[in-house]
């Protein structure tokens, strides 16, 4: 087996499968029912039997607020940390390459400049802590790996901010959206493209940050999503919209390392427009 997609039915996994199909690249796809990554023996047996060369690890627990409810022992930790450890150890044992997706939430958001790959993470919520722990495991266990930090993911498949805004706009005449959290939106297609680009072009192994170019607040993102609707978008600060999990105020990641590989990155406005056109 050349390629294995874990978490194949999620928002990113589905996009990645679509891209692999378009490129006529053979792969095997699994979800949690077919391969429970929290089961160490099951993962080891699956990898030993199938011997994938490249593993795209798209499985993750991403319910950020739910992750706050059971710190350290939740499904969040079992999937994101223990599951990733199982995958990394099994992948290393057969000499495979692992492509692992992480998050901007490994940063506390206190930096007013763009975060570099080498900046010290300081996660402030349980989801961010689990993903940072997984990053450390992958970099320690694996010889051949790509850790790709991303942010504000949206796409055609699964639940995300774009679909939430479009749905709410059909129900309400106005929406309030926070304007004091700044980041970079990421189209799943852009992320999937880079994951394959890394493998196909044999770029140096290691940690990369990848999103669409440009930056915005959630309010600005929402305004762009709904610019062709009659729904009014009203800015509010985070204190007016309390959530269980801390959100970084400024999690803009520097993309220079990914760009230095020759990978071309669309601005988020362009990526959003491409997605919205694909929905029509």
Tab-separated table of N, CA and C in Angstrom, residues 142-248:
chain	number	residue	atom	x	y	z
A	142	UNK	N	9.317	9.970	15.129
A	142	UNK	CA	9.430	9.767	13.689
A	142	UNK	C	10.774	10.220	13.124
A	143	UNK	N	11.200	9.529	12.079
A	143	UNK	CA	12.369	9.934	11.300
A	143	UNK	C	11.932	10.764	10.098
A	144	UNK	N	10.880	10.296	9.423
A	144	UNK	CA	10.383	10.965	8.213
A	144	UNK	C	8.973	11.494	8.489
A	145	UNK	N	8.872	12.787	8.686
A	145	UNK	CA	7.560	13.342	9.047
A	145	UNK	C	7.412	14.788	8.589
A	146	UNK	N	6.160	15.169	8.403
A	146	UNK	CA	5.778	16.569	8.208
A	146	UNK	C	4.715	16.894	9.252
A	147	UNK	N	4.973	17.891	10.068
A	147	UNK	CA	3.944	18.458	10.947
A	147	UNK	C	3.492	19.744	10.276
A	148	UNK	N	2.199	19.842	10.001
A	148	UNK	CA	1.676	21.028	9.319
A	148	UNK	C	0.671	21.717	10.234
A	149	UNK	N	1.072	22.865	10.771
A	149	UNK	CA	0.150	23.668	11.590
A	149	UNK	C	-0.760	24.476	10.685
A	150	UNK	N	-2.047	24.453	10.990
A	150	UNK	CA	-2.994	25.209	10.193
A	150	UNK	C	-3.963	25.950	11.113
A	151	UNK	N	-4.921	26.683	10.528
A	151	UNK	CA	-5.806	27.522	11.347
A	151	UNK	C	-7.116	27.812	10.619
A	152	UNK	N	-8.169	27.995	11.403
A	152	UNK	CA	-9.457	28.491	10.899
A	152	UNK	C	-9.887	27.727	9.636
A	153	UNK	N	-9.945	26.423	9.721
A	153	UNK	CA	-10.165	25.580	8.550
A	153	UNK	C	-11.625	25.626	8.081
A	154	UNK	N	-11.794	25.806	6.783
A	154	UNK	CA	-13.125	25.774	6.171
A	154	UNK	C	-13.052	25.001	4.856
A	155	UNK	N	-14.168	24.432	4.439
A	155	UNK	CA	-14.176	23.685	3.192
A	155	UNK	C	-15.563	23.195	2.843
A	156	UNK	N	-15.619	22.413	1.797
A	156	UNK	CA	-16.899	21.974	1.233
A	156	UNK	C	-17.517	20.832	2.028
A	157	UNK	N	-16.694	20.123	2.794
A	157	UNK	CA	-17.151	18.902	3.455
A	157	UNK	C	-17.095	19.061	4.969
A	158	UNK	N	-18.195	18.767	5.639
A	158	UNK	CA	-18.206	18.857	7.097
A	158	UNK	C	-18.650	20.213	7.606
A	159	UNK	N	-18.694	20.340	8.920
A	159	UNK	CA	-19.131	21.581	9.545
A	159	UNK	C	-17.970	22.545	9.690
A	160	UNK	N	-18.219	23.818	9.420
A	160	UNK	CA	-17.190	24.845	9.591
A	160	UNK	C	-17.838	26.226	9.624
A	161	UNK	N	-17.044	27.235	9.857
A	161	UNK	CA	-17.526	28.597	10.056
A	161	UNK	C	-18.301	29.125	8.843
A	162	UNK	N	-17.844	28.806	7.648
A	162	UNK	CA	-18.518	29.299	6.444
A	162	UNK	C	-19.953	28.782	6.384
A	163	UNK	N	-20.137	27.489	6.579
A	163	UNK	CA	-21.488	26.921	6.526
A	163	UNK	C	-22.357	27.428	7.676
A	164	UNK	N	-21.730	27.628	8.843
A	164	UNK	CA	-22.490	28.162	9.979
A	164	UNK	C	-23.025	29.549	9.665
A	165	UNK	N	-22.169	30.418	9.100
A	165	UNK	CA	-22.594	31.773	8.746
A	165	UNK	C	-23.684	31.751	7.678
A	166	UNK	N	-23.524	30.917	6.657
A	166	UNK	CA	-24.521	30.840	5.588
A	166	UNK	C	-25.867	30.346	6.123
A	167	UNK	N	-25.810	29.385	7.035
A	167	UNK	CA	-27.046	28.855	7.620
A	167	UNK	C	-27.745	29.905	8.485
A	168	UNK	N	-26.972	30.572	9.340
A	168	UNK	CA	-27.558	31.579	10.229
A	168	UNK	C	-28.104	32.775	9.451
A	169	UNK	N	-27.476	33.082	8.333
A	169	UNK	CA	-27.927	34.215	7.516
A	169	UNK	C	-29.310	33.965	6.923
A	170	UNK	N	-29.677	32.704	6.783
A	170	UNK	CA	-31.013	32.369	6.270
A	170	UNK	C	-32.074	32.485	7.365
A	171	UNK	N	-31.611	32.531	8.625
A	171	UNK	CA	-32.524	32.542	9.759
A	171	UNK	C	-32.640	33.910	10.435
A	172	UNK	N	-31.628	34.745	10.260
A	172	UNK	CA	-31.585	36.016	10.998
A	172	UNK	C	-31.246	37.189	10.087
A	173	UNK	N	-31.690	38.362	10.508
A	173	UNK	CA	-31.399	39.579	9.749
A	173	UNK	C	-30.063	40.190	10.149
A	174	UNK	N	-29.574	39.812	11.339
A	174	UNK	CA	-28.273	40.315	11.781
A	174	UNK	C	-27.560	39.249	12.612
A	175	UNK	N	-26.230	39.297	12.584
A	175	UNK	CA	-25.399	38.358	13.330
A	175	UNK	C	-24.299	39.131	14.044
A	176	UNK	N	-23.968	38.711	15.255
A	176	UNK	CA	-22.827	39.302	15.962
A	176	UNK	C	-21.653	38.336	15.896
A	177	UNK	N	-20.479	38.866	15.540
A	177	UNK	CA	-19.279	38.045	15.372
A	177	UNK	C	-18.097	38.779	15.992
A	178	UNK	N	-17.236	38.038	16.684
A	178	UNK	CA	-16.108	38.669	17.389
A	178	UNK	C	-15.128	39.291	16.403
A	179	UNK	N	-14.625	40.458	16.780
A	179	UNK	CA	-13.689	41.173	15.901
A	179	UNK	C	-12.325	41.386	16.548
A	180	UNK	N	-12.087	40.755	17.706
A	180	UNK	CA	-10.794	40.949	18.379
A	180	UNK	C	-9.963	39.662	18.421
A	181	UNK	N	-10.296	38.703	17.560
A	181	UNK	CA	-9.460	37.515	17.351
A	181	UNK	C	-9.012	37.525	15.897
A	182	UNK	N	-7.685	37.583	15.708
A	182	UNK	CA	-7.120	37.734	14.369
A	182	UNK	C	-6.350	36.481	13.979
A	183	UNK	N	-6.605	35.988	12.764
A	183	UNK	CA	-5.899	34.801	12.303
A	183	UNK	C	-5.927	34.702	10.788
A	184	UNK	N	-5.619	33.503	10.290
A	184	UNK	CA	-5.613	33.250	8.851
A	184	UNK	C	-6.582	32.106	8.532
A	185	UNK	N	-7.630	32.333	7.739
A	185	UNK	CA	-8.490	31.232	7.303
A	185	UNK	C	-7.722	30.269	6.396
A	186	UNK	N	-8.125	29.003	6.414
A	186	UNK	CA	-7.482	27.974	5.584
A	186	UNK	C	-8.529	27.142	4.872
A	187	UNK	N	-8.495	27.160	3.554
A	187	UNK	CA	-9.367	26.314	2.748
A	187	UNK	C	-8.794	24.901	2.762
A	188	UNK	N	-9.643	23.914	2.990
A	188	UNK	CA	-9.174	22.525	3.041
A	188	UNK	C	-8.452	22.124	1.753
A	189	UNK	N	-8.859	22.706	0.630
A	189	UNK	CA	-8.199	22.369	-0.641
A	189	UNK	C	-6.740	22.831	-0.620
A	190	UNK	N	-6.502	24.036	-0.102
A	190	UNK	CA	-5.137	24.555	-0.015
A	190	UNK	C	-4.287	23.657	0.877
A	191	UNK	N	-4.851	23.256	2.001
A	191	UNK	CA	-4.134	22.402	2.944
A	191	UNK	C	-3.854	21.027	2.337
A	192	UNK	N	-4.851	20.434	1.710
A	192	UNK	CA	-4.671	19.126	1.072
A	192	UNK	C	-3.623	19.210	-0.045
A	193	UNK	N	-3.682	20.295	-0.811
A	193	UNK	CA	-2.696	20.511	-1.875
A	193	UNK	C	-1.274	20.502	-1.310
A	194	UNK	N	-1.081	21.188	-0.187
A	194	UNK	CA	0.263	21.264	0.400
A	194	UNK	C	0.699	19.913	0.955
A	195	UNK	N	-0.221	19.166	1.518
A	195	UNK	CA	0.118	17.843	2.039
A	195	UNK	C	0.662	16.942	0.934
A	196	UNK	N	0.005	16.966	-0.223
A	196	UNK	CA	0.483	16.168	-1.353
A	196	UNK	C	1.749	16.763	-1.952
A	197	UNK	N	1.801	18.087	-2.000
A	197	UNK	CA	2.979	18.780	-2.546
A	197	UNK	C	4.235	18.398	-1.766
A	198	UNK	N	4.109	18.324	-0.449
A	198	UNK	CA	5.255	17.967	0.393
A	198	UNK	C	5.809	16.600	0.017
A	199	UNK	N	4.901	15.644	-0.195
A	199	UNK	CA	5.314	14.281	-0.543
A	199	UNK	C	5.856	14.224	-1.968
A	200	UNK	N	5.109	14.798	-2.907
A	200	UNK	CA	5.484	14.698	-4.325
A	200	UNK	C	6.797	15.406	-4.627
A	201	UNK	N	7.075	16.497	-3.914
A	201	UNK	CA	8.279	17.286	-4.182
A	201	UNK	C	9.413	17.010	-3.197
A	202	UNK	N	9.157	16.068	-2.280
A	202	UNK	CA	10.191	15.662	-1.317
A	202	UNK	C	10.831	16.870	-0.628
A	203	UNK	N	9.997	17.783	-0.158
A	203	UNK	CA	10.529	18.941	0.564
A	203	UNK	C	11.135	18.457	1.882
A	204	UNK	N	12.040	19.232	2.482
A	204	UNK	CA	12.695	18.774	3.712
A	204	UNK	C	11.683	18.408	4.800
A	205	UNK	N	11.938	17.322	5.513
A	205	UNK	CA	11.064	16.922	6.606
A	205	UNK	C	11.081	17.981	7.703
A	206	UNK	N	10.005	17.991	8.517
A	206	UNK	CA	9.966	18.899	9.654
A	206	UNK	C	8.628	19.589	9.822
A	207	UNK	N	8.662	20.721	10.496
A	207	UNK	CA	7.469	21.480	10.862
A	207	UNK	C	7.225	22.630	9.885
A	208	UNK	N	5.988	22.733	9.411
A	208	UNK	CA	5.589	23.823	8.515
A	208	UNK	C	4.286	24.442	9.009
A	209	UNK	N	4.092	25.711	8.670
A	209	UNK	CA	2.827	26.398	8.960
A	209	UNK	C	2.158	26.719	7.639
A	210	UNK	N	0.879	26.393	7.534
A	210	UNK	CA	0.198	26.510	6.249
A	210	UNK	C	-1.245	26.966	6.444
A	211	UNK	N	-1.567	28.089	5.855
A	211	UNK	CA	-2.942	28.574	5.786
A	211	UNK	C	-3.038	29.341	4.485
A	212	UNK	N	-4.170	29.954	4.237
A	212	UNK	CA	-4.216	30.880	3.111
A	212	UNK	C	-3.570	32.190	3.525
A	213	UNK	N	-3.161	32.972	2.540
A	213	UNK	CA	-2.440	34.212	2.815
A	213	UNK	C	-3.401	35.307	3.271
A	214	UNK	N	-2.845	36.371	3.817
A	214	UNK	CA	-3.663	37.440	4.359
A	214	UNK	C	-4.110	37.103	5.766
A	215	UNK	N	-4.766	38.046	6.421
A	215	UNK	CA	-5.269	37.814	7.770
A	215	UNK	C	-6.540	38.613	7.986
A	216	UNK	N	-7.313	38.233	8.998
A	216	UNK	CA	-8.572	38.918	9.251
A	216	UNK	C	-9.068	38.546	10.637
A	217	UNK	N	-10.101	39.249	11.069
A	217	UNK	CA	-10.822	38.849	12.282
A	217	UNK	C	-11.971	37.943	11.850
A	218	UNK	N	-12.576	37.255	12.816
A	218	UNK	CA	-13.756	36.445	12.497
A	218	UNK	C	-14.871	37.328	11.928
A	219	UNK	N	-14.989	38.557	12.440
A	219	UNK	CA	-15.979	39.509	11.938
A	219	UNK	C	-15.739	39.810	10.455
A	220	UNK	N	-14.474	40.077	10.103
A	220	UNK	CA	-14.148	40.383	8.702
A	220	UNK	C	-14.378	39.170	7.806
A	221	UNK	N	-14.067	38.002	8.340
A	221	UNK	CA	-14.296	36.761	7.598
A	221	UNK	C	-15.790	36.580	7.342
A	222	UNK	N	-16.596	36.791	8.381
A	222	UNK	CA	-18.050	36.650	8.256
A	222	UNK	C	-18.628	37.657	7.254
A	223	UNK	N	-18.139	38.891	7.311
A	223	UNK	CA	-18.622	39.912	6.376
A	223	UNK	C	-18.366	39.509	4.932
A	224	UNK	N	-17.183	38.931	4.688
A	224	UNK	CA	-16.839	38.501	3.328
A	224	UNK	C	-17.709	37.325	2.891
A	225	UNK	N	-17.969	36.404	3.805
A	225	UNK	CA	-18.816	35.244	3.488
A	225	UNK	C	-20.226	35.695	3.096
A	226	UNK	N	-20.733	36.718	3.806
A	226	UNK	CA	-22.129	37.139	3.653
A	226	UNK	C	-22.302	38.420	2.838
A	227	UNK	N	-21.260	38.802	2.093
A	227	UNK	CA	-21.316	40.091	1.388
A	227	UNK	C	-22.420	40.158	0.333
A	228	UNK	N	-22.861	39.013	-0.151
A	228	UNK	CA	-23.932	39.008	-1.159
A	228	UNK	C	-25.296	38.660	-0.565
A	229	UNK	N	-25.406	38.797	0.755
A	229	UNK	CA	-26.683	38.557	1.421
A	229	UNK	C	-27.180	39.861	2.053
A	230	UNK	N	-28.395	39.837	2.583
A	230	UNK	CA	-28.963	41.020	3.244
A	230	UNK	C	-28.692	41.013	4.751
A	231	UNK	N	-28.006	39.993	5.235
A	231	UNK	CA	-27.756	39.884	6.669
A	231	UNK	C	-26.675	40.862	7.110
A	232	UNK	N	-26.965	41.595	8.174
A	232	UNK	CA	-25.993	42.548	8.717
A	232	UNK	C	-25.091	41.836	9.725
A	233	UNK	N	-23.792	42.082	9.609
A	233	UNK	CA	-22.824	41.485	10.530
A	233	UNK	C	-22.332	42.569	11.486
A	234	UNK	N	-22.503	42.323	12.790
A	234	UNK	CA	-22.182	43.325	13.817
A	234	UNK	C	-20.979	42.856	14.633
A	235	UNK	N	-19.932	43.691	14.743
A	235	UNK	CA	-18.744	43.279	15.505
A	235	UNK	C	-18.974	43.359	17.016
A	236	UNK	N	-18.449	42.374	17.745
A	236	UNK	CA	-18.455	42.385	19.210
A	236	UNK	C	-17.087	41.919	19.687
A	237	UNK	N	-16.766	42.190	20.957
A	237	UNK	CA	-15.497	41.670	21.471
A	237	UNK	C	-15.727	40.310	22.143
A	238	UNK	N	-14.629	39.632	22.438
A	238	UNK	CA	-14.710	38.265	22.962
A	238	UNK	C	-15.457	38.190	24.288
A	239	UNK	N	-15.365	39.254	25.097
A	239	UNK	CA	-16.031	39.261	26.398
A	239	UNK	C	-17.548	39.201	26.242
A	240	UNK	N	-18.062	39.715	25.119
A	240	UNK	CA	-19.500	39.692	24.861
A	240	UNK	C	-19.956	38.348	24.288
A	241	UNK	N	-18.986	37.484	23.978
A	241	UNK	CA	-19.320	36.186	23.396
A	241	UNK	C	-18.499	35.116	24.121
A	242	UNK	N	-18.833	34.873	25.391
A	242	UNK	CA	-18.031	33.946	26.197
A	242	UNK	C	-18.105	32.508	25.688
A	243	UNK	N	-16.957	31.819	25.710
A	243	UNK	CA	-16.867	30.415	25.320
A	243	UNK	C	-16.037	29.679	26.362
A	244	UNK	N	-16.236	28.366	26.477
A	244	UNK	CA	-15.522	27.590	27.492
A	244	UNK	C	-14.020	27.620	27.275
A	245	UNK	N	-13.609	27.483	26.030
A	245	UNK	CA	-12.179	27.393	25.724
A	245	UNK	C	-11.621	28.756	25.332
A	246	UNK	N	-10.448	29.055	25.846
A	246	UNK	CA	-9.738	30.276	25.470
A	246	UNK	C	-9.389	30.235	23.984
A	247	UNK	N	-9.618	31.356	23.299
A	247	UNK	CA	-9.218	31.497	21.893
A	247	UNK	C	-8.082	32.516	21.800
A	248	UNK	N	-7.007	32.184	21.065
A	248	UNK	CA	-5.907	33.148	20.899
A	248	UNK	C	-6.403	34.427	20.243
